[in-house]
PDB file of C-alpha atoms in Angstrom:
ATOM      1  CA  MET U   1     -61.166 -45.844  96.506  1.00  0.00           C
ATOM      2  CA  ARG U   2     -62.025 -43.454  93.909  1.00  0.00           C
ATOM      3  CA  THR U   3     -59.849 -43.157  90.968  1.00  0.00           C
ATOM      4  CA  SER U   4     -59.743 -39.346  89.068  1.00  0.00           C
ATOM      5  CA  GLU U   5     -60.734 -39.294  85.400  1.00  0.00           C
ATOM      6  CA  LYS U   6     -58.179 -37.595  82.961  1.00  0.00           C
ATOM      7  CA  PRO U   7     -60.248 -35.622  80.359  1.00  0.00           C
ATOM      8  CA  ALA U   8     -59.973 -36.724  76.656  1.00  0.00           C
ATOM      9  CA  VAL U   9     -57.430 -35.902  74.681  1.00  0.00           C
ATOM     10  CA  ASN U  10     -58.894 -34.018  71.348  1.00  0.00           C
ATOM     11  CA  THR U  11     -56.913 -36.432  68.904  1.00  0.00           C
ATOM     12  CA  ALA U  12     -58.569 -34.574  66.104  1.00  0.00           C
ATOM     13  CA  GLY U  13     -56.643 -32.452  65.969  1.00  0.00           C
ATOM     14  CA  LEU U  14     -57.701 -28.327  66.793  1.00  0.00           C
ATOM     15  CA  SER U  15     -62.247 -27.225  65.785  1.00  0.00           C
ATOM     16  CA  GLY U  16     -63.516 -24.192  65.506  1.00  0.00           C
ATOM     17  CA  PRO U  17     -62.352 -20.982  63.789  1.00  0.00           C
ATOM     18  CA  ALA U  18     -58.926 -22.089  64.279  1.00  0.00           C
ATOM     19  CA  SER U  19     -58.820 -25.743  62.894  1.00  0.00           C
ATOM     20  CA  ARG U  20     -60.407 -23.690  58.762  1.00  0.00           C
ATOM     21  CA  LYS U  21     -58.682 -22.359  56.130  1.00  0.00           C
ATOM     22  CA  LEU U  22     -57.433 -19.029  54.988  1.00  0.00           C
ATOM     23  CA  PRO U  23     -58.902 -18.341  52.016  1.00  0.00           C
ATOM     24  CA  VAL U  24     -57.556 -17.989  48.193  1.00  0.00           C
ATOM     25  CA  PRO U  25     -58.025 -15.306  47.104  1.00  0.00           C
ATOM     26  CA  PRO U  26     -59.942 -16.268  42.647  1.00  0.00           C
ATOM     27  CA  ARG U  27     -57.072 -14.981  40.627  1.00  0.00           C
ATOM     28  CA  GLU U  28     -57.682 -12.399  38.763  1.00  0.00           C
ATOM     29  CA  ARG U  29     -57.438 -13.148  34.534  1.00  0.00           C
ATOM     30  CA  LYS U  30     -56.478  -9.812  32.318  1.00  0.00           C
ATOM     31  CA  PRO U  31     -57.304 -10.120  28.505  1.00  0.00           C
ATOM     32  CA  ALA U  32     -56.208  -7.145  28.018  1.00  0.00           C
ATOM     33  CA  LEU U  33     -52.676  -8.139  29.291  1.00  0.00           C
ATOM     34  CA  ALA U  34     -53.021 -11.173  27.323  1.00  0.00           C
ATOM     35  CA  ALA U  35     -54.065  -9.388  24.459  1.00  0.00           C
ATOM     36  CA  LEU U  36     -51.236  -7.483  24.078  1.00  0.00           C
ATOM     37  CA  ALA U  37     -48.843  -9.581  24.296  1.00  0.00           C
ATOM     38  CA  VAL U  38     -49.936 -11.526  21.440  1.00  0.00           C
ATOM     39  CA  LEU U  39     -50.075  -8.375  19.522  1.00  0.00           C
ATOM     40  CA  LEU U  40     -46.934  -7.099  20.284  1.00  0.00           C
ATOM     41  CA  ILE U  41     -45.880 -10.464  20.131  1.00  0.00           C
ATOM     42  CA  LEU U  42     -47.177 -10.493  16.324  1.00  0.00           C
ATOM     43  CA  GLY U  43     -45.890  -6.803  15.788  1.00  0.00           C
ATOM     44  CA  GLY U  44     -42.359  -8.343  16.638  1.00  0.00           C
ATOM     45  CA  ALA U  45     -42.148 -10.980  14.368  1.00  0.00           C
ATOM     46  CA  LEU U  46     -43.664  -9.014  11.839  1.00  0.00           C
ATOM     47  CA  ALA U  47     -41.734  -6.408  11.304  1.00  0.00           C
ATOM     48  CA  THR U  48     -38.504  -9.031  10.890  1.00  0.00           C
ATOM     49  CA  THR U  49     -40.353 -10.377   8.260  1.00  0.00           C
ATOM     50  CA  LEU U  50     -40.098  -6.792   6.218  1.00  0.00           C
ATOM     51  CA  LEU U  51     -36.387  -6.370   6.771  1.00  0.00           C
ATOM     52  CA  VAL U  52     -35.478  -9.411   5.768  1.00  0.00           C
ATOM     53  CA  MET U  53     -38.250  -8.762   2.702  1.00  0.00           C
ATOM     54  CA  ARG U  54     -36.430  -5.640   2.524  1.00  0.00           C
ATOM     55  CA  SER U  55     -32.641  -6.195   2.478  1.00  0.00           C
ATOM     56  CA  GLY U  56     -33.215  -8.790  -0.313  1.00  0.00           C
ATOM     57  CA  ASP U  57     -34.823  -5.877  -2.357  1.00  0.00           C
ATOM     58  CA  ARG U  58     -32.733  -4.263  -4.522  1.00  0.00           C
ATOM     59  CA  ILE U  59     -32.216  -1.150  -6.900  1.00  0.00           C
ATOM     60  CA  SER U  60     -30.096  -0.248 -10.019  1.00  0.00           C
ATOM     61  CA  ALA U  61     -28.059   2.691  -8.946  1.00  0.00           C
ATOM     62  CA  ILE U  62     -25.485   5.057 -10.602  1.00  0.00           C
ATOM     63  CA  ARG U  63     -21.699   4.657  -9.265  1.00  0.00           C
ATOM     64  CA  VAL U  64     -19.108   7.015 -10.355  1.00  0.00           C
ATOM     65  CA  THR U  65     -15.620   5.674 -11.501  1.00  0.00           C
ATOM     66  CA  GLN U  66     -13.192   8.978 -13.049  1.00  0.00           C
ATOM     67  CA  GLN U  67     -13.543  11.935 -10.749  1.00  0.00           C
ATOM     68  CA  ILE U  68     -15.521  14.691 -12.616  1.00  0.00           C
ATOM     69  CA  GLY U  69     -14.616  18.026 -11.265  1.00  0.00           C
ATOM     70  CA  ALA U  70     -17.681  20.669 -10.099  1.00  0.00           C
ATOM     71  CA  GLY U  71     -18.722  22.459 -13.292  1.00  0.00           C
ATOM     72  CA  GLN U  72     -17.484  19.594 -16.072  1.00  0.00           C
ATOM     73  CA  GLN U  73     -19.524  17.422 -18.196  1.00  0.00           C
ATOM     74  CA  PHE U  74     -20.522  13.774 -16.585  1.00  0.00           C
ATOM     75  CA  THR U  75     -19.116  11.666 -19.481  1.00  0.00           C
ATOM     76  CA  ALA U  76     -20.451   8.568 -20.059  1.00  0.00           C
ATOM     77  CA  GLU U  77     -16.807   6.737 -19.774  1.00  0.00           C
ATOM     78  CA  ALA U  78     -16.943   8.139 -16.292  1.00  0.00           C
ATOM     79  CA  LEU U  79     -20.173   6.564 -14.990  1.00  0.00           C
ATOM     80  CA  GLU U  80     -21.038   2.236 -14.263  1.00  0.00           C
ATOM     81  CA  GLU U  81     -24.221   0.598 -13.016  1.00  0.00           C
ATOM     82  CA  VAL U  82     -24.338  -1.635  -9.823  1.00  0.00           C
ATOM     83  CA  GLN U  83     -26.805  -3.262  -7.918  1.00  0.00           C
ATOM     84  CA  ILE U  84     -27.788  -1.674  -4.076  1.00  0.00           C
ATOM     85  CA  ALA U  85     -29.412  -2.733  -1.534  1.00  0.00           C
ATOM     86  CA  ASP U  86     -33.009   0.226  -1.288  1.00  0.00           C
ATOM     87  CA  SER U  87     -32.340   2.514   1.276  1.00  0.00           C
ATOM     88  CA  GLY U  88     -34.380   5.241   1.245  1.00  0.00           C
ATOM     89  CA  LEU U  89     -31.945   7.721  -0.107  1.00  0.00           C
ATOM     90  CA  ASP U  90     -31.591  10.094  -3.169  1.00  0.00           C
ATOM     91  CA  TYR U  91     -29.965   7.647  -5.517  1.00  0.00           C
ATOM     92  CA  VAL U  92     -29.824   8.472  -9.299  1.00  0.00           C
ATOM     93  CA  SER U  93     -30.928   5.176 -11.241  1.00  0.00           C
ATOM     94  CA  TRP U  94     -29.435   4.133 -14.373  1.00  0.00           C
ATOM     95  CA  SER U  95     -32.721   4.398 -16.118  1.00  0.00           C
ATOM     96  CA  GLN U  96     -31.708   8.129 -15.458  1.00  0.00           C
ATOM     97  CA  ARG U  97     -28.213   7.922 -17.278  1.00  0.00           C
ATOM     98  CA  GLN U  98     -29.169  10.203 -20.284  1.00  0.00           C
ATOM     99  CA  GLN U  99     -30.340  12.419 -17.938  1.00  0.00           C
ATOM    100  CA  VAL U 100     -27.687  12.521 -16.176  1.00  0.00           C
ATOM    101  CA  LEU U 101     -24.703  12.891 -19.774  1.00  0.00           C
ATOM    102  CA  ASP U 102     -27.299  16.642 -20.211  1.00  0.00           C
ATOM    103  CA  SER U 103     -25.566  18.345 -17.065  1.00  0.00           C
ATOM    104  CA  PHE U 104     -23.262  19.468 -14.340  1.00  0.00           C
ATOM    105  CA  ALA U 105     -20.894  17.800 -11.709  1.00  0.00           C
ATOM    106  CA  ALA U 106     -21.888  20.468  -9.189  1.00  0.00           C
ATOM    107  CA  VAL U 107     -19.105  19.517  -6.747  1.00  0.00           C
ATOM    108  CA  THR U 108     -16.003  17.504  -7.552  1.00  0.00           C
ATOM    109  CA  ILE U 109     -17.125  13.621  -7.388  1.00  0.00           C
ATOM    110  CA  LEU U 110     -14.337  11.543  -6.275  1.00  0.00           C
ATOM    111  CA  PRO U 111     -14.205   8.262  -7.363  1.00  0.00           C
ATOM    112  CA  GLY U 112     -16.327   5.676  -6.696  1.00  0.00           C
ATOM    113  CA  THR U 113     -19.427   7.759  -5.039  1.00  0.00           C
ATOM    114  CA  LEU U 114     -23.049   6.621  -5.790  1.00  0.00           C
ATOM    115  CA  LEU U 115     -24.110   9.631  -7.356  1.00  0.00           C
ATOM    116  CA  THR U 116     -27.653  11.715  -6.106  1.00  0.00           C
ATOM    117  CA  ASN U 117     -29.732  13.910  -7.085  1.00  0.00           C
ATOM    118  CA  SER U 118     -28.458  17.181  -5.357  1.00  0.00           C
ATOM    119  CA  MET U 119     -24.462  16.475  -7.410  1.00  0.00           C
ATOM    120  CA  GLY U 120     -26.269  17.460 -10.841  1.00  0.00           C
ATOM    121  CA  VAL U 121     -26.986  20.907 -12.566  1.00  0.00           C
ATOM    122  CA  ARG U 122     -28.747  21.419 -15.386  1.00  0.00           C
ATOM    123  CA  ALA U 123     -25.625  24.997 -16.326  1.00  0.00           C
ATOM    124  CA  SER U 124     -21.696  24.348 -16.144  1.00  0.00           C
ATOM    125  CA  SER U 125     -20.576  26.969 -13.565  1.00  0.00           C
ATOM    126  CA  GLU U 126     -17.127  26.802 -15.329  1.00  0.00           C
ATOM    127  CA  LEU U 127     -18.542  26.253 -19.405  1.00  0.00           C
ATOM    128  CA  VAL U 128     -19.806  30.016 -18.902  1.00  0.00           C
ATOM    129  CA  PRO U 129     -19.794  32.735 -21.226  1.00  0.00           C
ATOM    130  CA  GLY U 130     -15.795  34.478 -19.598  1.00  0.00           C
ATOM    131  CA  LYS U 131     -14.006  31.900 -19.138  1.00  0.00           C
ATOM    132  CA  ALA U 132     -12.062  30.257 -22.014  1.00  0.00           C
ATOM    133  CA  LYS U 133     -10.700  26.775 -22.666  1.00  0.00           C
ATOM    134  CA  VAL U 134      -7.160  26.367 -22.582  1.00  0.00           C
ATOM    135  CA  GLY U 135      -4.503  23.883 -23.957  1.00  0.00           C
ATOM    136  CA  LEU U 136      -1.231  23.542 -22.099  1.00  0.00           C
ATOM    137  CA  ALA U 137       1.976  21.350 -23.639  1.00  0.00           C
ATOM    138  CA  LEU U 138       3.738  20.734 -20.176  1.00  0.00           C
ATOM    139  CA  LYS U 139       7.349  18.779 -19.753  1.00  0.00           C
ATOM    140  CA  SER U 140       8.697  17.339 -16.496  1.00  0.00           C
ATOM    141  CA  GLY U 141       8.610  19.275 -14.404  1.00  0.00           C
ATOM    142  CA  GLN U 142       5.550  21.103 -14.662  1.00  0.00           C
ATOM    143  CA  ALA U 143       2.700  19.713 -13.186  1.00  0.00           C
ATOM    144  CA  PRO U 144       2.948  17.595 -10.163  1.00  0.00           C
ATOM    145  CA  ALA U 145       2.564  14.060 -10.812  1.00  0.00           C
ATOM    146  CA  GLY U 146      -1.071  11.978 -10.696  1.00  0.00           C
ATOM    147  CA  LEU U 147      -2.704  15.170 -11.951  1.00  0.00           C
ATOM    148  CA  GLN U 148      -6.271  14.494 -12.945  1.00  0.00           C
ATOM    149  CA  LYS U 149      -9.250  16.008 -14.320  1.00  0.00           C
ATOM    150  CA  GLY U 150     -11.600  17.649 -12.073  1.00  0.00           C
ATOM    151  CA  ASP U 151      -8.894  18.828 -10.816  1.00  0.00           C
ATOM    152  CA  ARG U 152      -7.581  22.068  -9.383  1.00  0.00           C
ATOM    153  CA  VAL U 153      -4.679  24.491 -10.005  1.00  0.00           C
ATOM    154  CA  GLN U 154      -2.564  27.542 -10.041  1.00  0.00           C
ATOM    155  CA  VAL U 155      -1.411  28.407 -12.839  1.00  0.00           C
ATOM    156  CA  VAL U 156       1.688  29.733 -12.906  1.00  0.00           C
ATOM    157  CA  HIS U 157       4.754  31.595 -15.340  1.00  0.00           C
ATOM    158  CA  VAL U 158       8.122  30.944 -14.757  1.00  0.00           C
ATOM    159  CA  PRO U 159      10.621  32.501 -16.549  1.00  0.00           C
ATOM    160  CA  ALA U 160      13.983  31.214 -18.472  1.00  0.00           C
ATOM    161  CA  ARG U 161      16.593  31.097 -16.099  1.00  0.00           C
ATOM    162  CA  THR U 162      17.793  34.013 -18.172  1.00  0.00           C
ATOM    163  CA  SER U 163      14.978  36.739 -17.335  1.00  0.00           C
ATOM    164  CA  GLN U 164      15.027  38.715 -14.689  1.00  0.00           C
ATOM    165  CA  THR U 165      11.143  38.426 -14.890  1.00  0.00           C
ATOM    166  CA  GLU U 166      10.078  36.988 -11.255  1.00  0.00           C
ATOM    167  CA  SER U 167       7.036  33.683 -11.411  1.00  0.00           C
ATOM    168  CA  GLN U 168       3.309  35.217 -12.278  1.00  0.00           C
ATOM    169  CA  VAL U 169       0.551  33.720 -10.861  1.00  0.00           C
ATOM    170  CA  LEU U 170      -1.836  33.272 -14.231  1.00  0.00           C
ATOM    171  CA  ALA U 171      -4.772  31.818 -12.315  1.00  0.00           C
ATOM    172  CA  GLU U 172      -5.170  31.331  -9.382  1.00  0.00           C
ATOM    173  CA  LYS U 173      -7.737  28.467  -9.608  1.00  0.00           C
ATOM    174  CA  ALA U 174      -8.561  26.673 -12.345  1.00  0.00           C
ATOM    175  CA  LEU U 175      -9.895  23.837 -13.667  1.00  0.00           C
ATOM    176  CA  VAL U 176      -7.889  21.508 -15.224  1.00  0.00           C
ATOM    177  CA  PHE U 177     -10.813  20.381 -17.810  1.00  0.00           C
ATOM    178  CA  SER U 178      -8.673  16.980 -19.534  1.00  0.00           C
ATOM    179  CA  VAL U 179      -5.527  15.518 -19.215  1.00  0.00           C
ATOM    180  CA  GLY U 180      -3.737  13.687 -22.480  1.00  0.00           C
ATOM    181  CA  ALA U 181      -1.283  11.167 -22.557  1.00  0.00           C
ATOM    182  CA  PRO U 182       2.192  11.300 -20.879  1.00  0.00           C
ATOM    183  CA  GLY U 183       4.940  12.257 -23.670  1.00  0.00           C
ATOM    184  CA  ARG U 184       7.400  10.789 -24.971  1.00  0.00           C
ATOM    185  CA  THR U 185      10.455  11.845 -23.225  1.00  0.00           C
ATOM    186  CA  GLY U 186       8.241  11.439 -19.211  1.00  0.00           C
ATOM    187  CA  GLY U 187       6.510  15.215 -19.661  1.00  0.00           C
ATOM    188  CA  THR U 188       3.030  15.483 -18.549  1.00  0.00           C
ATOM    189  CA  GLY U 189       2.094  15.804 -22.072  1.00  0.00           C
ATOM    190  CA  LEU U 190      -0.942  17.828 -22.771  1.00  0.00           C
ATOM    191  CA  ILE U 191      -3.014  19.262 -20.305  1.00  0.00           C
ATOM    192  CA  THR U 192      -6.587  21.568 -20.496  1.00  0.00           C
ATOM    193  CA  VAL U 193      -7.011  24.146 -18.420  1.00  0.00           C
ATOM    194  CA  ILE U 194     -10.548  26.183 -17.904  1.00  0.00           C
ATOM    195  CA  VAL U 195      -9.850  30.236 -17.563  1.00  0.00           C
ATOM    196  CA  ASP U 196     -10.936  33.237 -17.539  1.00  0.00           C
ATOM    197  CA  ALA U 197     -10.485  34.227 -20.959  1.00  0.00           C
ATOM    198  CA  THR U 198      -8.697  38.152 -20.145  1.00  0.00           C
ATOM    199  CA  ALA U 199      -5.958  35.869 -18.816  1.00  0.00           C
ATOM    200  CA  SER U 200      -6.443  33.206 -22.503  1.00  0.00           C
ATOM    201  CA  PRO U 201      -3.875  35.372 -23.847  1.00  0.00           C
ATOM    202  CA  GLU U 202      -0.380  36.274 -21.733  1.00  0.00           C
ATOM    203  CA  ILE U 203      -1.211  32.342 -20.498  1.00  0.00           C
ATOM    204  CA  LEU U 204      -1.443  31.260 -24.601  1.00  0.00           C
ATOM    205  CA  ARG U 205       1.803  33.753 -25.412  1.00  0.00           C
ATOM    206  CA  TYR U 206       4.412  32.155 -21.921  1.00  0.00           C
ATOM    207  CA  ALA U 207       3.172  28.728 -22.697  1.00  0.00           C
ATOM    208  CA  SER U 208       4.463  29.032 -26.262  1.00  0.00           C
ATOM    209  CA  SER U 209       7.357  29.574 -24.871  1.00  0.00           C
ATOM    210  CA  GLY U 210       7.715  26.796 -22.543  1.00  0.00           C
ATOM    211  CA  GLU U 211       7.546  29.202 -19.072  1.00  0.00           C
ATOM    212  CA  ILE U 212       4.103  26.978 -18.155  1.00  0.00           C
ATOM    213  CA  ALA U 213       4.179  25.542 -14.708  1.00  0.00           C
ATOM    214  CA  VAL U 214       1.165  24.518 -12.824  1.00  0.00           C
ATOM    215  CA  ALA U 215       0.565  23.684  -8.918  1.00  0.00           C
ATOM    216  CA  GLU U 216      -2.018  21.473  -7.853  1.00  0.00           C
ATOM    217  CA  LEU U 217      -4.711  22.413  -4.977  1.00  0.00           C
ATOM    218  CA  PRO U 218      -5.561  19.727  -3.051  1.00  0.00           C
ATOM    219  CA  GLY U 219      -7.555  22.196  -1.171  1.00  0.00           C
ATOM    220  CA  ALA U 220      -9.571  23.632  -3.741  1.00  0.00           C
ATOM    221  CA  ARG U 221     -12.305  21.015  -5.089  1.00  0.00           C
TER     222      ARG U 221
END
């Protein structure tokens, strides 16, 4: 009796093309990108180092401690030396203090301001021919509280109660040049204002009889 032979089973796995793996492409190396990454890292580290170093750089600057009106000369009492970070702005160095004292404020400068070159001018816009300094001895109620050097005021003729004359503005926008100590009776004391020379005789005439008052102009600095 003939028995049928079963075909042998290939237990070694597939052979031929199916048994071969697909080739893996080799990784492409990009030296240019690697070098760029290194440069970026080094550049960032350098920039950080420079910022840290610059933050420690200090320069000597000038800070204004008292209000200085436009056209007024700088005074030693109104300036102080401060150390600030070097930000590259055009601050005036403390070594130039004498030049500052020989100049005048181009604009009204408030206390706490760091001085820059654009804030000073060689010639005053107030102390010029055609202007006059006038001293006013003011009583309580004839000037606002807190009046200080550099303020702008109206100088007003306030006639006596027995007079039939109405009040009149004698100077529209006078500069307060100085403010003295208050009087013993609580008055404002002596203040000096700069007015047009043509108005000074009339202002002095009314001031001698106590018929002068001043009104502050905060928006006219």
